[in-house]
Coordinates of C-alpha atoms in Angstrom, one line a residue:
M981 CA -15.3 -37.0 1.9
C982 CA -15.8 -40.6 0.9
G983 CA -18.4 -43.2 0.4
I984 CA -19.3 -45.7 3.2
W985 CA -21.5 -48.8 2.8
A986 CA -22.1 -51.7 5.2
L987 CA -24.4 -54.8 5.4
F988 CA -25.3 -56.8 8.5
G989 CA -27.2 -60.1 8.2
S990 CA -27.3 -60.5 4.4
D991 CA -29.0 -63.6 3.1
E992 CA -27.5 -63.2 -0.3
C993 CA -23.9 -63.7 -1.5
L994 CA -21.9 -60.7 -0.3
S995 CA -19.8 -60.6 -3.5
A996 CA -23.1 -60.1 -5.5
Q997 CA -24.4 -57.5 -3.0
C998 CA -21.0 -55.7 -3.4
L999 CA -22.2 -54.4 -6.8
S1000 CA -24.5 -52.0 -4.9
A1001 CA -21.5 -50.5 -3.2
M1002 CA -20.1 -49.5 -6.5
K1003 CA -23.0 -47.1 -7.1
I1004 CA -21.3 -44.6 -4.8
A1005 CA -17.8 -45.0 -6.3
H1006 CA -17.7 -41.3 -7.3
R1007 CA -17.5 -40.4 -3.6
G1008 CA -14.0 -41.9 -3.3
P1009 CA -12.0 -42.0 -6.5
D1010 CA -8.7 -42.8 -4.9
A1011 CA -9.2 -46.3 -3.5
F1012 CA -11.8 -49.0 -2.7
R1013 CA -11.9 -51.7 0.0
F1014 CA -14.5 -54.4 0.6
E1015 CA -14.0 -56.3 3.9
N1016 CA -15.9 -59.1 5.6
V1017 CA -16.3 -59.0 9.4
N1018 CA -14.4 -61.8 11.2
G1019 CA -16.8 -64.3 12.8
F1020 CA -19.8 -62.8 10.9
T1021 CA -19.7 -64.1 7.4
N1022 CA -22.8 -62.3 6.3
C1023 CA -21.6 -58.8 7.5
C1024 CA -19.3 -56.6 5.5
F1025 CA -18.0 -53.0 5.0
G1026 CA -17.4 -51.2 1.7
F1027 CA -15.4 -48.0 1.5
H1028 CA -14.6 -45.6 -1.4
R1029 CA -11.8 -43.3 -0.4
L1030 CA -11.0 -39.7 -1.3
A1031 CA -7.6 -39.3 0.4
V1032 CA -7.5 -35.9 2.1
V1033 CA -5.6 -36.7 5.3
D1034 CA -3.1 -39.5 6.1
Q1035 CA -2.4 -40.9 2.6
L1036 CA -0.7 -44.0 4.1
Y1037 CA -3.0 -45.3 6.9
G1038 CA -6.3 -43.7 5.9
M1039 CA -8.1 -46.8 4.5
Q1040 CA -11.3 -48.1 6.1
P1041 CA -12.8 -49.8 8.0
I1042 CA -10.4 -48.3 10.6
R1043 CA -9.1 -50.8 13.1
V1044 CA -6.3 -50.2 15.6
K1045 CA -4.3 -52.7 17.7
K1046 CA -5.6 -51.3 21.0
F1047 CA -9.2 -52.1 20.1
P1048 CA -9.2 -55.1 17.8
Y1049 CA -12.9 -55.6 18.4
L1050 CA -13.9 -52.2 17.0
W1051 CA -14.5 -51.5 13.3
L1052 CA -15.2 -48.0 12.0
C1053 CA -16.4 -46.7 8.7
Y1054 CA -16.9 -43.0 8.6
N1055 CA -17.4 -40.2 6.2
G1056 CA -16.4 -36.7 7.4
E1057 CA -13.8 -34.6 9.1
I1058 CA -13.3 -34.3 12.9
Y1059 CA -11.8 -30.9 13.4
N1060 CA -11.0 -31.2 17.1
F1061 CA -9.2 -34.6 17.0
K1062 CA -5.9 -33.1 18.2
Q1063 CA -7.6 -31.1 21.0
L1064 CA -9.4 -34.3 22.2
Q1065 CA -6.1 -36.2 22.1
K1066 CA -4.5 -33.5 24.3
Q1067 CA -7.5 -33.4 26.7
F1068 CA -7.8 -37.1 27.3
G1069 CA -4.3 -38.4 26.5
F1070 CA -5.3 -40.6 23.6
E1071 CA -2.5 -42.4 21.8
Y1072 CA -3.3 -42.4 18.1
Q1073 CA -2.0 -45.1 15.8
T1074 CA -2.7 -43.2 12.6
L1075 CA -2.9 -39.6 11.4
V1076 CA -6.6 -40.1 10.5
D1077 CA -8.9 -37.6 12.3
G1078 CA -11.7 -40.2 12.6
E1079 CA -9.5 -42.5 14.7
V1080 CA -10.6 -40.4 17.7
I1081 CA -14.1 -41.9 17.4
L1082 CA -12.7 -45.3 18.5
H1083 CA -10.9 -43.7 21.5
L1084 CA -13.9 -41.6 22.6
Y1085 CA -16.2 -44.6 22.4
N1086 CA -13.8 -46.8 24.5
R1087 CA -13.5 -44.0 27.0
G1088 CA -17.2 -42.9 27.4
G1089 CA -19.6 -44.8 25.1
I1090 CA -21.6 -43.7 22.1
E1091 CA -23.4 -40.7 23.7
Q1092 CA -20.2 -38.9 24.7
T1093 CA -18.6 -39.9 21.4
A1094 CA -21.2 -38.3 19.2
S1095 CA -21.5 -35.2 21.4
M1096 CA -17.7 -34.5 21.6
L1097 CA -17.1 -34.5 17.8
D1098 CA -16.6 -31.1 16.4
G1099 CA -17.0 -31.6 12.7
V1100 CA -19.2 -33.2 10.0
F1101 CA -19.7 -36.9 10.0
A1102 CA -21.7 -40.0 9.3
F1103 CA -20.4 -43.2 10.7
I1104 CA -20.9 -46.9 11.3
L1105 CA -19.2 -48.3 14.4
L1106 CA -19.2 -52.0 15.1
D1107 CA -18.3 -53.4 18.5
T1108 CA -17.9 -57.2 18.2
A1109 CA -17.0 -57.6 21.8
N1110 CA -20.3 -56.2 23.0
R1111 CA -22.3 -57.2 19.9
K1112 CA -23.4 -53.7 19.1
V1113 CA -23.7 -51.6 15.9
F1114 CA -23.9 -47.8 16.2
L1115 CA -24.9 -45.3 13.5
A1116 CA -24.5 -41.5 13.9
R1117 CA -24.8 -38.4 11.8
D1118 CA -23.7 -34.7 12.5
T1119 CA -26.1 -32.0 13.6
Y1120 CA -27.0 -30.6 10.2
G1121 CA -26.5 -33.8 8.1
V1122 CA -23.7 -32.2 6.2
R1123 CA -22.5 -35.7 5.5
P1124 CA -25.2 -38.0 4.2
L1125 CA -26.4 -41.4 5.5
F1126 CA -29.2 -43.7 4.5
K1127 CA -30.3 -47.0 5.9
V1128 CA -32.7 -49.9 5.3
L1129 CA -33.7 -52.3 8.1
T1130 CA -36.0 -55.2 7.3
D1131 CA -38.4 -56.8 9.8
D1132 CA -36.1 -59.9 10.0
G1133 CA -33.1 -57.8 11.0
F1134 CA -31.1 -57.3 7.8
L1135 CA -29.4 -53.8 7.9
G1136 CA -28.0 -51.9 5.0
V1137 CA -26.2 -48.5 5.5
C1138 CA -24.8 -46.2 2.8
S1139 CA -23.8 -42.6 2.1
E1140 CA -26.4 -42.4 -0.7
A1141 CA -29.7 -44.2 -1.2
K1142 CA -28.6 -45.5 -4.6
G1143 CA -26.3 -47.9 -2.9
L1144 CA -29.2 -49.6 -1.1
I1145 CA -32.2 -49.7 -3.4
N1146 CA -31.0 -52.7 -5.5
L1147 CA -29.9 -54.9 -2.5
K1148 CA -31.2 -58.5 -2.7
H1149 CA -32.9 -60.1 0.3
S1150 CA -35.2 -63.0 1.0
T1151 CA -38.0 -60.6 2.1
S1152 CA -39.0 -57.5 0.1
L1153 CA -37.2 -54.3 1.1
C1154 CA -40.3 -52.3 0.0
S1155 CA -39.4 -48.6 0.1
K1156 CA -38.0 -48.5 3.5
V1157 CA -34.7 -47.0 2.4
E1158 CA -34.7 -43.8 4.4
P1159 CA -32.3 -40.9 5.4
F1160 CA -30.8 -41.3 8.8
L1161 CA -31.8 -38.2 10.9
P1162 CA -29.1 -35.6 11.5
G1163 CA -28.1 -35.0 15.1
H1164 CA -29.0 -38.6 16.1
Y1165 CA -27.3 -41.8 16.9
E1166 CA -28.8 -45.3 16.8
V1167 CA -27.9 -48.3 18.9
L1168 CA -28.5 -51.8 17.4
D1169 CA -27.9 -55.2 18.9
L1170 CA -25.9 -57.6 16.8
K1171 CA -27.1 -61.2 16.9
P1172 CA -24.9 -64.2 16.4
S1173 CA -26.6 -64.7 13.0
G1174 CA -25.3 -61.2 11.9
K1175 CA -28.9 -59.8 12.0
V1176 CA -29.6 -56.7 14.1
A1177 CA -32.3 -55.3 16.2
S1178 CA -32.7 -51.6 16.9
V1179 CA -32.5 -50.7 20.6
E1180 CA -32.8 -46.9 20.6
L1181 CA -32.6 -43.8 18.4
V1182 CA -31.3 -40.8 20.4
K1183 CA -31.0 -37.1 19.5
F1184 CA -27.6 -36.0 20.8
H1185 CA -27.6 -32.4 19.7
S1186 CA -30.0 -29.6 18.8
C1187 CA -28.8 -26.7 16.8
K1188 CA -29.7 -24.2 19.6
D1189 CA -27.7 -25.9 22.3
E1190 CA -24.1 -25.1 22.8
P1191 CA -22.1 -28.2 21.8
L1192 CA -20.4 -30.3 24.5
H1193 CA -17.1 -30.1 22.6
V1194 CA -16.8 -26.3 23.3
M1195 CA -14.4 -27.4 26.1
C1196 CA -12.0 -28.7 23.4
D1197 CA -12.3 -25.7 21.0
T1198 CA -9.5 -23.5 19.9
V1199 CA -11.5 -20.6 21.1
E1200 CA -12.5 -21.9 24.6
A1201 CA -14.3 -18.8 25.9
L1202 CA -15.5 -15.7 24.2
P1203 CA -13.7 -12.6 25.4
S1204 CA -16.9 -10.9 26.4
A1205 CA -20.5 -11.8 27.1
G1206 CA -23.8 -9.8 26.8
F1207 CA -25.9 -8.7 23.9
D1208 CA -24.7 -5.1 23.3
L1209 CA -24.2 -4.7 19.6
E1210 CA -20.4 -4.2 19.6
T1211 CA -19.9 -7.3 21.7
V1212 CA -22.2 -9.4 19.4
K1213 CA -20.4 -8.2 16.3
S1214 CA -17.0 -9.0 17.7
N1215 CA -18.1 -12.5 18.8
I1216 CA -19.6 -13.2 15.4
R1217 CA -16.3 -12.3 13.7
I1218 CA -14.3 -14.4 16.2
L1219 CA -16.4 -17.5 15.9
F1220 CA -16.8 -17.3 12.1
E1221 CA -13.0 -16.9 11.6
N1222 CA -12.5 -19.8 14.0
A1223 CA -15.0 -21.9 11.9
V1224 CA -13.0 -21.3 8.8
R1225 CA -9.6 -21.8 10.5
K1226 CA -10.4 -25.2 11.9
R1227 CA -11.6 -26.3 8.4
L1228 CA -8.1 -25.7 6.9
M1229 CA -7.2 -29.2 7.9
A1230 CA -6.2 -30.9 4.6
H1231 CA -3.3 -32.6 2.7
R1232 CA -4.9 -31.7 -0.6
R1233 CA -5.4 -28.4 -2.3
I1234 CA -8.1 -26.0 -1.0
G1235 CA -10.4 -24.1 -3.3
C1236 CA -13.6 -22.1 -2.8
L1237 CA -16.9 -21.6 -4.6
L1238 CA -17.6 -17.9 -5.2
S1239 CA -21.0 -16.7 -6.4
G1240 CA -20.3 -13.1 -5.5
G1241 CA -23.1 -13.1 -3.0
L1242 CA -22.4 -12.3 0.7
D1243 CA -22.0 -15.8 2.0
S1244 CA -19.5 -17.3 -0.4
S1245 CA -17.7 -14.0 -0.6
L1246 CA -17.2 -13.9 3.2
V1247 CA -16.0 -17.4 3.2
A1248 CA -13.5 -16.8 0.4
A1249 CA -12.2 -13.6 2.0
V1250 CA -11.7 -15.1 5.4
L1251 CA -10.3 -18.3 3.9
L1252 CA -7.6 -16.4 1.9
K1253 CA -6.7 -14.2 4.9
L1254 CA -6.1 -17.3 7.1
M1255 CA -4.3 -19.3 4.4
K1256 CA -1.8 -16.4 4.2
E1257 CA -1.4 -16.3 8.0
I1258 CA -0.4 -20.0 8.1
N1259 CA 1.8 -19.7 5.0
I1260 CA -0.1 -22.0 2.7
N1261 CA 2.2 -21.7 -0.3
Y1262 CA -0.3 -21.9 -3.2
P1263 CA -2.9 -19.3 -4.4
L1264 CA -6.5 -19.8 -3.4
Q1265 CA -8.5 -20.9 -6.5
T1266 CA -12.0 -19.5 -6.5
F1267 CA -14.8 -20.7 -8.9
A1268 CA -17.8 -18.9 -10.3
I1269 CA -20.3 -20.2 -12.8
G1270 CA -22.9 -18.5 -14.9
M1271 CA -24.5 -17.8 -18.2
E1272 CA -23.9 -14.7 -20.4
N1273 CA -24.6 -11.5 -18.4
S1274 CA -24.9 -13.3 -15.2
P1275 CA -24.9 -11.0 -12.1
D1276 CA -23.1 -13.7 -10.2
L1277 CA -20.1 -13.7 -12.6
L1278 CA -19.7 -9.9 -12.4
A1279 CA -20.0 -9.8 -8.6
A1280 CA -17.6 -12.8 -8.1
R1281 CA -15.0 -11.1 -10.4
K1282 CA -15.1 -8.0 -8.1
V1283 CA -14.6 -10.1 -5.0
A1284 CA -11.8 -12.1 -6.5
A1285 CA -10.0 -8.9 -7.6
H1286 CA -10.4 -7.5 -4.1
I1287 CA -9.1 -10.5 -2.2
G1288 CA -6.5 -11.5 -4.7
S1289 CA -7.6 -15.1 -5.5
E1290 CA -6.7 -17.1 -8.7
H1291 CA -10.2 -16.8 -10.2
H1292 CA -11.9 -19.3 -12.6
E1293 CA -15.1 -18.4 -14.5
V1294 CA -17.1 -21.3 -15.8
M1295 CA -19.6 -20.4 -18.5
F1296 CA -22.5 -22.6 -19.5
D1297 CA -25.4 -22.2 -22.0
T1298 CA -29.0 -23.3 -22.1
E1299 CA -28.3 -26.6 -23.9
E1300 CA -25.6 -27.7 -21.4
G1301 CA -27.9 -26.9 -18.4
I1302 CA -30.8 -28.7 -19.9
Q1303 CA -28.7 -31.7 -20.9
A1304 CA -27.5 -32.1 -17.3
I1305 CA -31.0 -32.3 -15.7
E1306 CA -31.4 -36.1 -15.7
E1307 CA -27.9 -36.7 -14.5
V1308 CA -28.4 -34.1 -11.7
I1309 CA -31.7 -35.6 -10.5
F1310 CA -30.1 -39.1 -10.4
T1311 CA -27.2 -37.7 -8.4
L1312 CA -29.4 -35.7 -6.0
E1313 CA -32.1 -38.4 -5.2
T1314 CA -34.7 -35.7 -5.0
Y1315 CA -37.4 -34.0 -7.1
D1316 CA -37.5 -30.8 -5.2
I1317 CA -37.8 -27.9 -7.7
T1318 CA -35.5 -25.2 -6.3
T1319 CA -32.9 -27.9 -5.3
I1320 CA -32.7 -29.2 -8.9
R1321 CA -32.5 -25.6 -10.4
A1322 CA -29.6 -24.6 -8.1
S1323 CA -27.9 -28.0 -8.4
I1324 CA -27.3 -27.7 -12.2
G1325 CA -24.9 -24.8 -11.9
M1326 CA -23.1 -26.4 -8.9
Y1327 CA -22.9 -29.7 -10.6
L1328 CA -21.3 -28.2 -13.7
V1329 CA -18.8 -26.0 -11.7
S1330 CA -17.8 -29.1 -9.7
K1331 CA -17.2 -31.0 -12.9
Y1332 CA -14.9 -28.2 -14.1
I1333 CA -13.0 -28.2 -10.8
R1334 CA -12.4 -31.9 -11.0
K1335 CA -11.3 -31.9 -14.7
K1336 CA -9.3 -28.7 -15.0
T1337 CA -7.7 -28.1 -11.5
D1338 CA -6.1 -29.8 -8.6
S1339 CA -8.4 -28.3 -5.9
V1340 CA -10.1 -31.1 -4.0
V1341 CA -11.2 -29.5 -0.7
I1342 CA -13.9 -27.0 -1.6
F1343 CA -15.2 -24.3 0.8
S1344 CA -18.8 -22.9 0.2
G1345 CA -21.4 -20.7 1.9
E1346 CA -24.2 -23.1 2.5
G1347 CA -26.2 -22.6 5.7
S1348 CA -26.0 -18.9 6.0
D1349 CA -29.4 -18.1 4.6
E1350 CA -31.1 -20.5 7.0
L1351 CA -29.1 -19.3 10.0
T1352 CA -29.0 -15.5 9.4
Q1353 CA -32.5 -15.2 7.9
G1354 CA -31.2 -14.5 4.4
Y1355 CA -34.2 -15.5 2.3
I1356 CA -36.2 -12.6 0.9
Y1357 CA -39.5 -13.9 2.5
F1358 CA -38.0 -13.2 6.0
H1359 CA -39.0 -9.5 5.3
K1360 CA -42.6 -10.7 5.6
A1361 CA -42.2 -12.5 9.0
P1362 CA -45.1 -11.5 11.3
S1363 CA -42.7 -11.2 14.3
P1364 CA -39.0 -11.6 15.3
E1365 CA -40.1 -14.7 17.2
E1366 CA -41.7 -16.3 14.2
A1367 CA -38.7 -15.5 12.1
A1368 CA -36.5 -17.2 14.7
E1369 CA -38.7 -20.3 14.7
E1370 CA -38.6 -20.4 10.9
S1371 CA -34.8 -20.1 10.9
E1372 CA -34.6 -23.2 13.2
R1373 CA -37.0 -25.1 11.0
L1374 CA -34.9 -24.4 7.9
L1375 CA -31.7 -25.5 9.7
K1376 CA -33.3 -28.8 10.8
E1377 CA -34.4 -29.4 7.2
L1378 CA -31.1 -28.5 5.5
Y1379 CA -30.3 -32.1 4.9
L1380 CA -33.3 -32.4 2.6
F1381 CA -32.4 -29.3 0.6
D1382 CA -29.3 -27.1 0.4
V1383 CA -27.0 -29.4 2.3
L1384 CA -28.2 -32.3 0.1
R1385 CA -27.5 -30.2 -3.0
A1386 CA -24.1 -29.2 -1.9
D1387 CA -22.9 -32.7 -0.9
R1388 CA -24.2 -34.6 -3.9
T1389 CA -23.1 -32.1 -6.6
T1390 CA -19.6 -31.9 -5.3
A1391 CA -19.3 -35.6 -4.3
A1392 CA -20.4 -36.6 -7.8
H1393 CA -17.0 -35.3 -8.9
G1394 CA -14.9 -36.6 -6.1
L1395 CA -14.7 -33.2 -4.2
E1396 CA -14.9 -32.6 -0.5
L1397 CA -17.2 -29.8 0.7
R1398 CA -16.6 -27.6 3.7
V1399 CA -19.2 -25.3 5.1
P1400 CA -18.1 -23.0 7.9
F1401 CA -21.5 -21.3 8.3
L1402 CA -22.7 -24.6 9.8
D1403 CA -20.0 -24.8 12.4
H1404 CA -21.7 -26.0 15.7
R1405 CA -20.2 -23.3 17.8
F1406 CA -21.0 -20.5 15.4
T1407 CA -24.6 -21.6 14.8
S1408 CA -25.4 -22.1 18.5
Y1409 CA -24.1 -18.7 19.3
F1410 CA -26.0 -16.9 16.5
L1411 CA -29.2 -18.7 17.5
S1412 CA -28.7 -17.7 21.2
L1413 CA -29.0 -14.0 20.2
P1414 CA -32.2 -12.1 20.9
A1415 CA -34.7 -12.7 18.0
E1416 CA -35.0 -8.9 17.4
L1417 CA -31.3 -8.7 16.6
R1418 CA -31.5 -11.4 13.9
I1419 CA -34.3 -10.1 11.7
P1420 CA -33.9 -8.1 8.4
K1421 CA -33.5 -4.3 9.0
N1422 CA -33.8 -1.3 6.8
G1423 CA -35.1 -3.5 4.0
I1424 CA -31.9 -5.6 4.1
E1425 CA -31.7 -9.3 5.0
K1426 CA -28.8 -10.7 7.0
Y1427 CA -28.3 -7.3 8.4
L1428 CA -26.5 -8.4 11.5
L1429 CA -24.0 -10.5 9.6
R1430 CA -23.2 -7.7 7.2
L1431 CA -22.9 -5.2 10.0
S1432 CA -20.5 -7.5 11.8
F1433 CA -18.0 -7.3 9.0
E1434 CA -18.6 -3.7 7.8
D1435 CA -15.3 -2.4 9.3
S1436 CA -13.2 -5.4 8.4
N1437 CA -12.3 -4.3 4.8
L1438 CA -12.6 -8.0 3.9
L1439 CA -15.0 -7.2 1.1
P1440 CA -16.0 -4.3 -1.2
K1441 CA -19.0 -2.4 0.3
E1442 CA -21.2 -3.1 -2.7
I1443 CA -20.7 -6.9 -2.2
L1444 CA -21.1 -6.8 1.6
W1445 CA -24.4 -5.1 1.1
R1446 CA -25.4 -6.9 -2.1
P1447 CA -29.1 -7.9 -2.0
K1448 CA -30.0 -11.6 -1.8
E1449 CA -29.8 -13.5 -5.1
A1450 CA -30.6 -17.2 -5.2
F1451 CA -27.9 -19.3 -6.7
S1452 CA -30.3 -20.8 -9.2
D1453 CA -31.3 -17.2 -10.3
G1454 CA -27.9 -15.4 -10.2
V1455 CA -26.3 -17.8 -12.7
A1456 CA -28.5 -16.3 -15.4
S1457 CA -29.1 -12.7 -16.5
V1458 CA -31.6 -10.4 -14.8
K1459 CA -33.5 -10.2 -18.1
K1460 CA -34.3 -13.9 -18.1
S1461 CA -33.9 -16.0 -15.0
W1462 CA -32.6 -19.6 -15.1
F1463 CA -36.0 -20.9 -13.9
S1464 CA -37.7 -19.1 -16.8
I1465 CA -35.3 -20.8 -19.3
L1466 CA -36.0 -24.2 -17.7
Q1467 CA -39.8 -23.6 -17.8
D1468 CA -39.8 -22.5 -21.4
Y1469 CA -38.0 -25.7 -22.4
I1470 CA -40.1 -28.0 -20.2
D1471 CA -43.3 -26.4 -21.4
Q1472 CA -42.7 -28.1 -24.8
Q1473 CA -41.9 -31.4 -23.2
V1474 CA -45.0 -31.9 -20.9
D1475 CA -48.5 -32.1 -22.4
D1476 CA -51.3 -30.1 -20.6
L1477 CA -53.3 -33.3 -20.1
L1478 CA -50.5 -35.0 -18.2
L1479 CA -50.3 -32.1 -15.8
E1480 CA -54.1 -32.2 -15.3
K1481 CA -53.9 -35.8 -14.2
A1482 CA -50.7 -35.4 -12.2
A1483 CA -52.4 -35.6 -8.8
E1484 CA -53.9 -39.0 -9.8
K1485 CA -50.6 -40.4 -10.8
Y1486 CA -48.6 -38.8 -8.0
P1487 CA -51.0 -38.3 -5.0
F1488 CA -48.0 -37.6 -2.6
N1489 CA -46.5 -34.2 -3.2
P1490 CA -48.5 -33.9 -6.5
P1491 CA -46.7 -31.7 -9.1
K1492 CA -48.5 -28.4 -9.6
T1493 CA -46.5 -27.2 -12.6
K1494 CA -45.1 -28.7 -15.8
E1495 CA -41.6 -28.1 -14.4
S1496 CA -42.2 -30.1 -11.2
Y1497 CA -44.0 -32.8 -13.2
Y1498 CA -41.0 -33.1 -15.5
Y1499 CA -38.6 -33.5 -12.6
R1500 CA -40.9 -36.0 -10.9
E1501 CA -41.0 -38.2 -14.0
I1502 CA -37.2 -38.4 -14.1
F1503 CA -37.0 -39.1 -10.4
E1504 CA -39.6 -41.9 -10.6
K1505 CA -37.6 -43.4 -13.5
H1506 CA -34.6 -43.9 -11.2
Y1507 CA -36.3 -44.1 -7.8
S1508 CA -39.7 -45.5 -8.4
G1509 CA -42.1 -45.3 -5.4
R1510 CA -39.6 -43.5 -3.2
S1511 CA -41.2 -40.0 -3.3
G1512 CA -41.3 -40.1 0.6
W1513 CA -37.6 -39.1 0.6
L1514 CA -38.9 -35.6 0.1
P1515 CA -41.6 -34.8 2.8
H1516 CA -42.5 -31.5 1.1
Y1517 CA -41.3 -29.0 -1.5
W1518 CA -39.1 -26.1 -0.5
M1519 CA -41.3 -22.9 -0.7
P1520 CA -41.2 -19.5 0.9
R1521 CA -43.5 -18.7 3.8
W1522 CA -45.8 -15.8 4.7
V1523 CA -46.2 -14.9 1.0
K1524 CA -48.6 -16.2 -1.6
A1525 CA -45.9 -17.9 -3.7
T1526 CA -46.4 -20.4 -6.4
D1527 CA -42.7 -20.6 -7.2
P1528 CA -39.7 -20.9 -4.9
S1529 CA -37.6 -18.4 -6.8
A1530 CA -36.7 -15.1 -5.0
R1531 CA -37.2 -13.3 -8.3
T1532 CA -40.9 -14.0 -8.2
L1533 CA -41.3 -12.1 -4.9
K1534 CA -42.3 -8.4 -4.8
H1535 CA -39.4 -7.5 -2.6
Y1536 CA -36.8 -8.8 -5.1
K1537 CA -34.6 -6.0 -6.4
S1538 CA -31.6 -6.7 -8.7
A1539 CA -28.5 -4.5 -8.6
T1540 CA -29.4 -3.2 -12.1
Q1541 CA -32.7 -1.9 -10.9
E1542 CA -31.3 0.2 -8.0

């Protein structure tokens, strides 16, 4: 995890523009480099480093003797860099996993490069010999990337939008700072002036397609094919374990977020098992956050005791949560209601991890709800086929919601997030299964995932079959949800008249509640006129919901009500 920033064709003094790069310094607390491009005085790279691999040669932009005309700035982890080296006979100059990008590009061009990378990434690749600039982002947008491109060819690229919004240029930037689409790469021509022109934007991978890099995976072929239940369950276990194993690549201490729900508990259990197998000689630290009487804290305690982790409980109260709202919205760059609610707990637990522990590489359970149909509203899906379509839609939009939350709240405190449920191989296999197999069964969501691990003894049965509890709800007690606490506070802050006129003030995504109005006001204070970053609010489907919380749906049933 790090922060990348680059400008091409700047009309302004680069040393002044460099101040914008400092807006993402939190993403890389270990080192910073600012480097001009030889021969292009108005082009430069900025890099904030979190040193996770190759402490000695890991600074960026990466340049190697073999390809002096290539410059690479990337944020991410490439898990198959050693397999690619073996497959193609690459000679690496560093221990940095991202160096493989240079070798792949030299061997087969940008299309093959992006398609062969097994990992999470956002990168800027400059080829001065061929006068090209390439941008690319992983399938689910686990690593963020924003860009701004003016009509006269000035290009700015950054890990977060806040590093671009105050750039100076001779023509107005308007509000054209926008997220770079996941699963895409873009080719731009670099002119002698340093300005650029976009040539093409190409989608290189869809979540349903088996990735091209399967040929370089540690599990090359599944032992058995077909869709009989035992085969499917076995394949799910093999691929999920493989997803966790490949993410153990780190020279810094590994930890795991643990809410006590199915997803984070499975990640923690498999992670600890694999850490023991490869003789990692420190205990796994797990982290749970909650308020008094939080069901998440109780469940996480049970899981930690079962798997034997060094468990940390982080308590927060109403005042702490409310005080963090503005900081969280600035960090997130969104005004989505459920994203902000869930981010407050994750932001506070990340702050604790950074201050009180030496864990830096943090595993988490994001992506499972979208992939395995874990949201409560999936019980209301009209058909298995429509449920499957909804699952794919959610995965495509992860970069706007849960993946955005998970990246920004951890990166704000210099942590690196790893999300095995979004492994390309695992997700493409799960999505290839018949729609009927993936739907909730017997009133239980994520039924197939739970069933696959039932005989593994990885988790206590009551955790494996624990009903869905949204992170933003589970941090508070069942008697009073976190969203109710927030709404009670905000009710006193926003006048009824302001809400009545909200649609006039904010015609795009108009706030319908005082809570959403309050969040929007804070967002506009920091990112005025950029509401288009959020195309729509996250809301459940097939139900008449006015609030995104699972606790407002009829199907919701807490453990204490059973």
